[in-house]
PDB file of C-alpha atoms and ligand atoms in Angstrom:
ATOM      1  CA  ILE A   1       0.000   0.000   0.000  1.00  0.00           C
ATOM      2  CA  VAL A   2       1.430   3.374  -1.051  1.00  0.00           C
ATOM      3  CA  GLY A   3       0.310   6.484   0.853  1.00  0.00           C
ATOM      4  CA  GLY A   4      -1.581   4.582   3.545  1.00  0.00           C
ATOM      5  CA  LYS A   5      -1.060   4.071   7.245  1.00  0.00           C
ATOM      6  CA  GLU A   6      -0.404   1.157   9.560  1.00  0.00           C
ATOM      7  CA  THR A   7      -3.435  -0.632  10.950  1.00  0.00           C
ATOM      8  CA  THR A   8      -4.115  -3.843  12.876  1.00  0.00           C
ATOM      9  CA  ILE A   9      -5.803  -6.995  11.661  1.00  0.00           C
ATOM     10  CA  SER A  10      -8.725  -6.347  14.052  1.00  0.00           C
ATOM     11  CA  GLU A  11      -9.651  -3.405  11.775  1.00  0.00           C
ATOM     12  CA  VAL A  12      -9.590  -5.653   8.660  1.00  0.00           C
ATOM     13  CA  PRO A  13     -10.333  -9.108  10.153  1.00  0.00           C
ATOM     14  CA  TYR A  14     -11.327 -10.656   6.807  1.00  0.00           C
ATOM     15  CA  LEU A  15      -7.855  -9.975   5.383  1.00  0.00           C
ATOM     16  CA  VAL A  16      -5.457 -12.919   5.074  1.00  0.00           C
ATOM     17  CA  TYR A  17      -2.129 -13.430   3.389  1.00  0.00           C
ATOM     18  CA  LEU A  18      -0.885 -16.238   1.178  1.00  0.00           C
ATOM     19  CA  ARG A  19       2.491 -17.889   1.449  1.00  0.00           C
ATOM     20  CA  GLN A  20       3.931 -20.007  -1.338  1.00  0.00           C
ATOM     21  CA  SER A  21       6.750 -22.349  -0.268  1.00  0.00           C
ATOM     22  CA  GLY A  22       6.980 -20.324   2.947  1.00  0.00           C
ATOM     23  CA  ASN A  23       7.282 -16.946   1.222  1.00  0.00           C
ATOM     24  CA  PHE A  24       4.718 -14.147   1.467  1.00  0.00           C
ATOM     25  CA  ILE A  25       3.196 -13.538  -1.976  1.00  0.00           C
ATOM     26  CA  CYS A  26      -0.328 -12.067  -1.878  1.00  0.00           C
ATOM     27  CA  GLY A  27      -3.378 -11.005   0.077  1.00  0.00           C
ATOM     28  CA  GLY A  28      -6.855 -12.483   0.101  1.00  0.00           C
ATOM     29  CA  SER A  29     -10.260 -12.214   1.790  1.00  0.00           C
ATOM     30  CA  LEU A  30     -12.174 -14.788   3.822  1.00  0.00           C
ATOM     31  CA  ILE A  31     -15.614 -14.966   2.186  1.00  0.00           C
ATOM     32  CA  SER A  32     -16.603 -17.979   4.301  1.00  0.00           C
ATOM     33  CA  THR A  33     -14.892 -20.064   6.984  1.00  0.00           C
ATOM     34  CA  ARG A  34     -13.447 -22.349   4.303  1.00  0.00           C
ATOM     35  CA  VAL A  35     -13.034 -20.114   1.240  1.00  0.00           C
ATOM     36  CA  VAL A  36     -10.565 -17.322   0.435  1.00  0.00           C
ATOM     37  CA  LEU A  37     -11.166 -14.896  -2.450  1.00  0.00           C
ATOM     38  CA  SER A  38      -7.930 -13.806  -4.158  1.00  0.00           C
ATOM     39  CA  ALA A  39      -6.452 -13.105  -7.588  1.00  0.00           C
ATOM     40  CA  ALA A  40      -5.945 -15.814 -10.210  1.00  0.00           C
ATOM     41  CA  HIS A  41      -2.428 -14.493 -10.884  1.00  0.00           C
ATOM     42  CA  CYS A  42      -1.486 -15.275  -7.261  1.00  0.00           C
ATOM     43  CA  VAL A  43      -1.988 -19.012  -7.843  1.00  0.00           C
ATOM     44  CA  TYR A  44      -1.715 -19.436 -11.629  1.00  0.00           C
ATOM     45  CA  GLY A  45       0.608 -22.272 -12.684  1.00  0.00           C
ATOM     46  CA  SER A  46       1.162 -23.412  -9.084  1.00  0.00           C
ATOM     47  CA  GLN A  47      -0.056 -26.245  -6.872  1.00  0.00           C
ATOM     48  CA  PRO A  48      -2.395 -25.889  -3.860  1.00  0.00           C
ATOM     49  CA  ASP A  49      -0.082 -27.868  -1.575  1.00  0.00           C
ATOM     50  CA  ASP A  50       2.643 -25.199  -1.954  1.00  0.00           C
ATOM     51  CA  TYR A  51       0.334 -22.644  -0.291  1.00  0.00           C
ATOM     52  CA  THR A  52      -0.672 -21.680   3.240  1.00  0.00           C
ATOM     53  CA  ILE A  53      -3.280 -19.115   4.296  1.00  0.00           C
ATOM     54  CA  HIS A  54      -2.472 -16.961   7.335  1.00  0.00           C
ATOM     55  CA  ALA A  55      -5.345 -15.320   9.237  1.00  0.00           C
ATOM     56  CA  GLY A  56      -5.560 -13.132  12.321  1.00  0.00           C
ATOM     57  CA  ALA A  57      -2.021 -11.723  12.085  1.00  0.00           C
ATOM     58  CA  SER A  58      -1.127  -8.037  11.802  1.00  0.00           C
ATOM     59  CA  ARG A  59       2.546  -8.678  11.125  1.00  0.00           C
ATOM     60  CA  LEU A  60       4.333 -10.924   8.651  1.00  0.00           C
ATOM     61  CA  ASP A  61       7.072 -11.666  11.200  1.00  0.00           C
ATOM     62  CA  GLU A  62       4.735 -13.083  13.885  1.00  0.00           C
ATOM     63  CA  ASP A  63       3.206 -16.559  13.915  1.00  0.00           C
ATOM     64  CA  ALA A  64      -0.363 -16.132  12.653  1.00  0.00           C
ATOM     65  CA  PRO A  65      -3.017 -17.471  15.069  1.00  0.00           C
ATOM     66  CA  VAL A  66      -4.624 -19.410  12.222  1.00  0.00           C
ATOM     67  CA  VAL A  67      -2.693 -21.127   9.421  1.00  0.00           C
ATOM     68  CA  ARG A  68      -4.488 -23.347   6.909  1.00  0.00           C
ATOM     69  CA  ASN A  69      -3.474 -25.529   4.001  1.00  0.00           C
ATOM     70  CA  VAL A  70      -5.210 -25.129   0.660  1.00  0.00           C
ATOM     71  CA  ALA A  71      -7.214 -28.087  -0.676  1.00  0.00           C
ATOM     72  CA  MET A  72      -8.026 -26.705  -4.105  1.00  0.00           C
ATOM     73  CA  PHE A  73      -7.812 -23.628  -6.339  1.00  0.00           C
ATOM     74  CA  HIS A  74     -10.767 -22.544  -8.435  1.00  0.00           C
ATOM     75  CA  THR A  75      -9.639 -20.150 -11.151  1.00  0.00           C
ATOM     76  CA  SER A  76     -11.979 -18.779 -13.767  1.00  0.00           C
ATOM     77  CA  PRO A  77     -11.555 -20.611 -17.097  1.00  0.00           C
ATOM     78  CA  SER A  78     -11.742 -17.124 -18.656  1.00  0.00           C
ATOM     79  CA  TYR A  79      -8.691 -15.865 -16.747  1.00  0.00           C
ATOM     80  CA  SER A  80      -6.106 -14.394 -19.111  1.00  0.00           C
ATOM     81  CA  ALA A  81      -2.500 -14.305 -17.918  1.00  0.00           C
ATOM     82  CA  THR A  82      -1.780 -11.835 -20.754  1.00  0.00           C
ATOM     83  CA  ASN A  83      -4.326  -9.082 -20.044  1.00  0.00           C
ATOM     84  CA  PHE A  84      -5.488 -10.123 -16.528  1.00  0.00           C
ATOM     85  CA  ASP A  85      -9.109 -10.464 -17.630  1.00  0.00           C
ATOM     86  CA  MET A  86     -11.088 -12.346 -14.919  1.00  0.00           C
ATOM     87  CA  ASP A  87      -8.248 -12.183 -12.367  1.00  0.00           C
ATOM     88  CA  VAL A  88     -10.193 -14.019  -9.666  1.00  0.00           C
ATOM     89  CA  ALA A  89      -9.604 -17.243  -7.746  1.00  0.00           C
ATOM     90  CA  LEU A  90     -11.323 -19.048  -4.897  1.00  0.00           C
ATOM     91  CA  LEU A  91      -9.069 -21.053  -2.577  1.00  0.00           C
ATOM     92  CA  ALA A  92     -10.839 -23.885  -0.750  1.00  0.00           C
ATOM     93  CA  LEU A  93      -9.170 -24.509   2.615  1.00  0.00           C
ATOM     94  CA  GLN A  94      -8.525 -27.980   4.006  1.00  0.00           C
ATOM     95  CA  GLU A  95     -10.014 -26.959   7.372  1.00  0.00           C
ATOM     96  CA  ALA A  96     -12.333 -24.169   8.474  1.00  0.00           C
ATOM     97  CA  VAL A  97     -10.995 -20.983  10.007  1.00  0.00           C
ATOM     98  CA  PHE A  98     -12.778 -20.891  13.362  1.00  0.00           C
ATOM     99  CA  LEU A  99     -14.381 -17.561  13.961  1.00  0.00           C
ATOM    100  CA  ILE A 100     -13.090 -16.099  17.184  1.00  0.00           C
ATOM    101  CA  PRO A 101     -15.369 -13.070  17.757  1.00  0.00           C
ATOM    102  CA  GLY A 102     -13.495  -9.863  17.120  1.00  0.00           C
ATOM    103  CA  GLN A 103     -10.523 -11.670  15.630  1.00  0.00           C
ATOM    104  CA  VAL A 104     -11.384 -13.377  12.355  1.00  0.00           C
ATOM    105  CA  THR A 105     -14.571 -12.729  10.415  1.00  0.00           C
ATOM    106  CA  THR A 106     -15.760 -13.119   6.869  1.00  0.00           C
ATOM    107  CA  ILE A 107     -16.841 -10.575   4.250  1.00  0.00           C
ATOM    108  CA  SER A 108     -19.355 -10.995   1.436  1.00  0.00           C
ATOM    109  CA  PRO A 109     -18.684 -10.483  -2.266  1.00  0.00           C
ATOM    110  CA  CYS A 110     -20.154  -7.244  -3.580  1.00  0.00           C
ATOM    111  CA  ARG A 111     -23.452  -7.364  -5.532  1.00  0.00           C
ATOM    112  CA  ASN A 112     -23.409  -3.830  -6.969  1.00  0.00           C
ATOM    113  CA  PRO A 113     -20.251  -2.049  -8.088  1.00  0.00           C
ATOM    114  CA  PRO A 114     -19.384   1.114  -6.150  1.00  0.00           C
ATOM    115  CA  GLU A 115     -20.424   4.316  -7.896  1.00  0.00           C
ATOM    116  CA  GLY A 116     -17.717   6.389  -9.564  1.00  0.00           C
ATOM    117  CA  ASN A 117     -16.017   8.826  -7.171  1.00  0.00           C
ATOM    118  CA  SER A 118     -16.966   6.894  -4.031  1.00  0.00           C
ATOM    119  CA  TYR A 119     -14.179   5.944  -1.614  1.00  0.00           C
ATOM    120  CA  ALA A 120     -13.234   2.383  -0.705  1.00  0.00           C
ATOM    121  CA  ARG A 121     -10.703   0.764   1.634  1.00  0.00           C
ATOM    122  CA  ILE A 122      -7.688  -1.219   0.459  1.00  0.00           C
ATOM    123  CA  SER A 123      -5.350  -3.082   2.817  1.00  0.00           C
ATOM    124  CA  GLY A 124      -2.367  -5.394   2.710  1.00  0.00           C
ATOM    125  CA  TRP A 125       1.314  -6.021   3.308  1.00  0.00           C
ATOM    126  CA  GLY A 126       2.484  -4.868  -0.128  1.00  0.00           C
ATOM    127  CA  VAL A 127       5.378  -2.497  -0.660  1.00  0.00           C
ATOM    128  CA  THR A 128       4.949   1.135   0.443  1.00  0.00           C
ATOM    129  CA  ARG A 129       6.818   2.557  -2.577  1.00  0.00           C
ATOM    130  CA  GLU A 130       6.954   1.381  -6.158  1.00  0.00           C
ATOM    131  CA  ASN A 131      10.681   0.752  -6.015  1.00  0.00           C
ATOM    132  CA  ASN A 132      10.751  -1.064  -2.666  1.00  0.00           C
ATOM    133  CA  ARG A 133      11.525  -4.750  -2.682  1.00  0.00           C
ATOM    134  CA  GLN A 134      10.451  -5.801   0.801  1.00  0.00           C
ATOM    135  CA  PRO A 135       6.787  -6.028   1.835  1.00  0.00           C
ATOM    136  CA  ALA A 136       5.539  -4.018   4.834  1.00  0.00           C
ATOM    137  CA  GLU A 137       5.967  -5.980   8.095  1.00  0.00           C
ATOM    138  CA  GLN A 138       2.787  -4.452   9.574  1.00  0.00           C
ATOM    139  CA  VAL A 139      -0.514  -4.469   7.696  1.00  0.00           C
ATOM    140  CA  ARG A 140      -1.417  -1.114   6.092  1.00  0.00           C
ATOM    141  CA  THR A 141      -4.591   0.475   4.783  1.00  0.00           C
ATOM    142  CA  ALA A 142      -5.722   3.426   2.650  1.00  0.00           C
ATOM    143  CA  MET A 143      -8.930   4.938   1.329  1.00  0.00           C
ATOM    144  CA  VAL A 144      -8.903   5.249  -2.466  1.00  0.00           C
ATOM    145  CA  ARG A 145     -11.312   6.802  -4.956  1.00  0.00           C
ATOM    146  CA  VAL A 146     -13.163   4.456  -7.298  1.00  0.00           C
ATOM    147  CA  LEU A 147     -12.828   6.040 -10.744  1.00  0.00           C
ATOM    148  CA  PRO A 148     -15.814   6.448 -13.066  1.00  0.00           C
ATOM    149  CA  GLY A 149     -15.555   3.835 -15.832  1.00  0.00           C
ATOM    150  CA  ALA A 150     -14.664   6.360 -18.547  1.00  0.00           C
ATOM    151  CA  GLU A 151     -11.814   7.814 -16.458  1.00  0.00           C
ATOM    152  CA  CYS A 152     -10.506   4.277 -15.847  1.00  0.00           C
ATOM    153  CA  LYS A 153     -10.560   3.377 -19.551  1.00  0.00           C
ATOM    154  CA  LEU A 154      -8.958   6.679 -20.555  1.00  0.00           C
ATOM    155  CA  SER A 155      -6.058   6.117 -18.125  1.00  0.00           C
ATOM    156  CA  TYR A 156      -5.113   2.892 -19.864  1.00  0.00           C
ATOM    157  CA  SER A 157      -6.050   3.679 -23.454  1.00  0.00           C
ATOM    158  CA  GLY A 158      -2.955   2.641 -25.373  1.00  0.00           C
ATOM    159  CA  TYR A 159      -2.230  -0.226 -22.955  1.00  0.00           C
ATOM    160  CA  GLY A 160      -4.790  -2.626 -24.386  1.00  0.00           C
ATOM    161  CA  GLN A 161      -8.394  -2.987 -23.422  1.00  0.00           C
ATOM    162  CA  LEU A 162      -9.710  -2.803 -19.919  1.00  0.00           C
ATOM    163  CA  SER A 163     -12.521  -5.330 -19.633  1.00  0.00           C
ATOM    164  CA  ASP A 164     -15.844  -5.076 -17.815  1.00  0.00           C
ATOM    165  CA  SER A 165     -14.315  -7.395 -15.203  1.00  0.00           C
ATOM    166  CA  MET A 166     -12.017  -4.533 -14.079  1.00  0.00           C
ATOM    167  CA  LEU A 167     -12.391  -1.294 -12.133  1.00  0.00           C
ATOM    168  CA  CYS A 168      -9.864   1.416 -11.290  1.00  0.00           C
ATOM    169  CA  ALA A 169      -9.204   3.077  -7.947  1.00  0.00           C
ATOM    170  CA  ALA A 170      -6.525   5.368  -6.527  1.00  0.00           C
ATOM    171  CA  VAL A 171      -5.859   8.818  -5.200  1.00  0.00           C
ATOM    172  CA  ARG A 172      -3.778   9.715  -8.223  1.00  0.00           C
ATOM    173  CA  GLY A 173      -0.120  10.281  -7.413  1.00  0.00           C
ATOM    174  CA  ILE A 174      -0.705   9.633  -3.694  1.00  0.00           C
ATOM    175  CA  ARG A 175      -2.517   6.431  -2.665  1.00  0.00           C
ATOM    176  CA  ASP A 176      -2.566   3.052  -4.399  1.00  0.00           C
ATOM    177  CA  SER A 177      -2.066  -0.668  -3.999  1.00  0.00           C
ATOM    178  CA  CYS A 178       1.311  -2.068  -5.047  1.00  0.00           C
ATOM    179  CA  SER A 179       3.355  -5.246  -5.364  1.00  0.00           C
ATOM    180  CA  GLY A 180       2.355  -7.737  -2.630  1.00  0.00           C
ATOM    181  CA  ASP A 181      -1.136  -6.294  -2.226  1.00  0.00           C
ATOM    182  CA  SER A 182      -2.369  -8.449  -5.116  1.00  0.00           C
ATOM    183  CA  GLY A 183      -5.338 -10.644  -4.268  1.00  0.00           C
ATOM    184  CA  GLY A 184      -6.354  -8.407  -1.388  1.00  0.00           C
ATOM    185  CA  PRO A 185      -9.687  -6.623  -1.033  1.00  0.00           C
ATOM    186  CA  LEU A 186     -11.111  -3.276  -2.030  1.00  0.00           C
ATOM    187  CA  VAL A 187     -13.955  -2.871   0.457  1.00  0.00           C
ATOM    188  CA  TYR A 188     -16.990  -0.647  -0.036  1.00  0.00           C
ATOM    189  CA  ARG A 189     -19.910  -0.524   2.416  1.00  0.00           C
ATOM    190  CA  GLY A 190     -18.773  -3.694   4.163  1.00  0.00           C
ATOM    191  CA  GLN A 191     -18.451  -5.841   1.050  1.00  0.00           C
ATOM    192  CA  VAL A 192     -15.483  -6.838  -1.093  1.00  0.00           C
ATOM    193  CA  CYS A 193     -16.029  -5.036  -4.406  1.00  0.00           C
ATOM    194  CA  GLY A 194     -12.520  -5.296  -5.857  1.00  0.00           C
ATOM    195  CA  ILE A 195      -9.515  -7.638  -5.885  1.00  0.00           C
ATOM    196  CA  VAL A 196      -6.066  -6.034  -6.265  1.00  0.00           C
ATOM    197  CA  SER A 197      -5.009  -7.094  -9.759  1.00  0.00           C
ATOM    198  CA  TRP A 198      -2.532  -4.899 -11.674  1.00  0.00           C
ATOM    199  CA  GLY A 199      -1.488  -1.404 -12.713  1.00  0.00           C
ATOM    200  CA  PHE A 200       1.371   0.491 -14.339  1.00  0.00           C
ATOM    201  CA  GLY A 201       3.670   1.209 -11.405  1.00  0.00           C
ATOM    202  CA  CYS A 202       2.140   2.402  -8.148  1.00  0.00           C
ATOM    203  CA  ALA A 203       0.641   5.780  -7.180  1.00  0.00           C
ATOM    204  CA  ARG A 204       1.668   7.324 -10.505  1.00  0.00           C
ATOM    205  CA  PRO A 205      -0.558  10.285 -11.331  1.00  0.00           C
ATOM    206  CA  ALA A 206      -1.496   8.900 -14.768  1.00  0.00           C
ATOM    207  CA  PHE A 207      -2.032   5.248 -13.778  1.00  0.00           C
ATOM    208  CA  PRO A 208      -4.561   4.155 -11.140  1.00  0.00           C
ATOM    209  CA  GLY A 209      -4.601   0.664  -9.649  1.00  0.00           C
ATOM    210  CA  VAL A 210      -6.724  -1.882 -11.511  1.00  0.00           C
ATOM    211  CA  TYR A 211      -8.973  -4.246  -9.573  1.00  0.00           C
ATOM    212  CA  THR A 212     -11.092  -7.239 -10.494  1.00  0.00           C
ATOM    213  CA  ASN A 213     -14.669  -5.907 -10.456  1.00  0.00           C
ATOM    214  CA  VAL A 214     -16.353  -8.427  -8.141  1.00  0.00           C
ATOM    215  CA  ALA A 215     -19.891  -7.219  -8.955  1.00  0.00           C
ATOM    216  CA  SER A 216     -19.438  -7.431 -12.727  1.00  0.00           C
ATOM    217  CA  GLY A 217     -21.654 -10.111 -14.257  1.00  0.00           C
ATOM    218  CA  ARG A 218     -18.977 -12.582 -15.272  1.00  0.00           C
ATOM    219  CA  VAL A 219     -17.042 -12.325 -11.998  1.00  0.00           C
ATOM    220  CA  HIS A 220     -20.130 -12.495  -9.791  1.00  0.00           C
ATOM    221  CA  ASP A 221     -21.445 -15.501 -11.750  1.00  0.00           C
ATOM    222  CA  PHE A 222     -18.096 -17.288 -11.453  1.00  0.00           C
ATOM    223  CA  ILE A 223     -18.026 -16.774  -7.673  1.00  0.00           C
ATOM    224  CA  GLU A 224     -21.665 -17.812  -7.173  1.00  0.00           C
ATOM    225  CA  GLN A 225     -21.420 -20.875  -9.415  1.00  0.00           C
ATOM    226  CA  THR A 226     -18.152 -22.024  -7.856  1.00  0.00           C
ATOM    227  CA  LEU A 227     -19.453 -21.629  -4.290  1.00  0.00           C
ATOM    228  CA  ARG A 228     -22.583 -23.587  -5.217  1.00  0.00           C
ATOM    229  CA  ARG A 229     -20.508 -26.301  -6.902  1.00  0.00           C
ATOM    230  CA  ILE A 230     -18.158 -26.754  -3.926  1.00  0.00           C
ATOM    231  CA  GLY A 231     -21.026 -26.576  -1.462  1.00  0.00           C
ATOM    232  CA  ASN A 232     -20.941 -23.243   0.297  1.00  0.00           C
TER     233      ASN A 232
HETATM  234  C1  LIG F   1       1.787  -5.941  -8.411  1.00  0.00           C
HETATM  235  O1  LIG F   1       2.861  -5.965  -9.005  1.00  0.00           O
HETATM  236  C2  LIG F   1       0.946  -4.734  -8.490  1.00  0.00           C
HETATM  237  N1  LIG F   1      -0.749  -0.060  -8.498  1.00  0.00           N
HETATM  238  C3  LIG F   1      -0.193  -4.628  -7.714  1.00  0.00           C
HETATM  239  C4  LIG F   1      -0.969  -3.489  -7.781  1.00  0.00           C
HETATM  240  C5  LIG F   1      -0.622  -2.478  -8.645  1.00  0.00           C
HETATM  241  C6  LIG F   1       0.501  -2.564  -9.426  1.00  0.00           C
HETATM  242  C7  LIG F   1       1.291  -3.702  -9.352  1.00  0.00           C
HETATM  243  C8  LIG F   1      -1.486  -1.257  -8.708  1.00  0.00           C
HETATM  244  O2  LIG F   1       1.420  -6.906  -7.748  1.00  0.00           O
END
């Protein structure tokens, strides 16, 4: 997170992080006790048994109170590793994350996309400057502006097509998600409306962060159908 501030996991209790082979790689959101919503690019080409999900921890350097293995990935068959269309994945956990009140809770996928120019919360352990290499040790958060669709498209005209499965958010030049925040939530009115996906650099005035638009038809259908299929 660029331009944000430190917070604690109790303020964002649905936020988890993913490790692959022991290394921090991405964020995610608990949408039920056994399912994490994240980005397809966080798991693409990898195996579930290389991953662990860490919940209830504010810091990367502490032992998380809840660590779970991943039973299965569900990635949209429409995911494109070239243009990040449909950058959404559901991670089915081997065991439930027990809900300790006030410590770990779930968040629902968004049904209606946030209106342009509304503000939404992003959070994660990603780098605090574009050129940093190390993630933040303590979880961070920022409020960012959801851009009207036309402003989003205009920002990336010349960099290929933005699809209806994407939305843009940032405070241009000041606040943005960045490397390591991928897979984590953009939260509006208590629901997860975006998944950190991609962008050109971080907090550049001309280039907002791009998020998977959870309420868009194709993304919402994929989430609903997958949850029904795996029995949630
Ligand atoms: C990344 O590399 C990344 N500014 C995540 C978010 C953004 C850019 C890059 C958006 O994971």
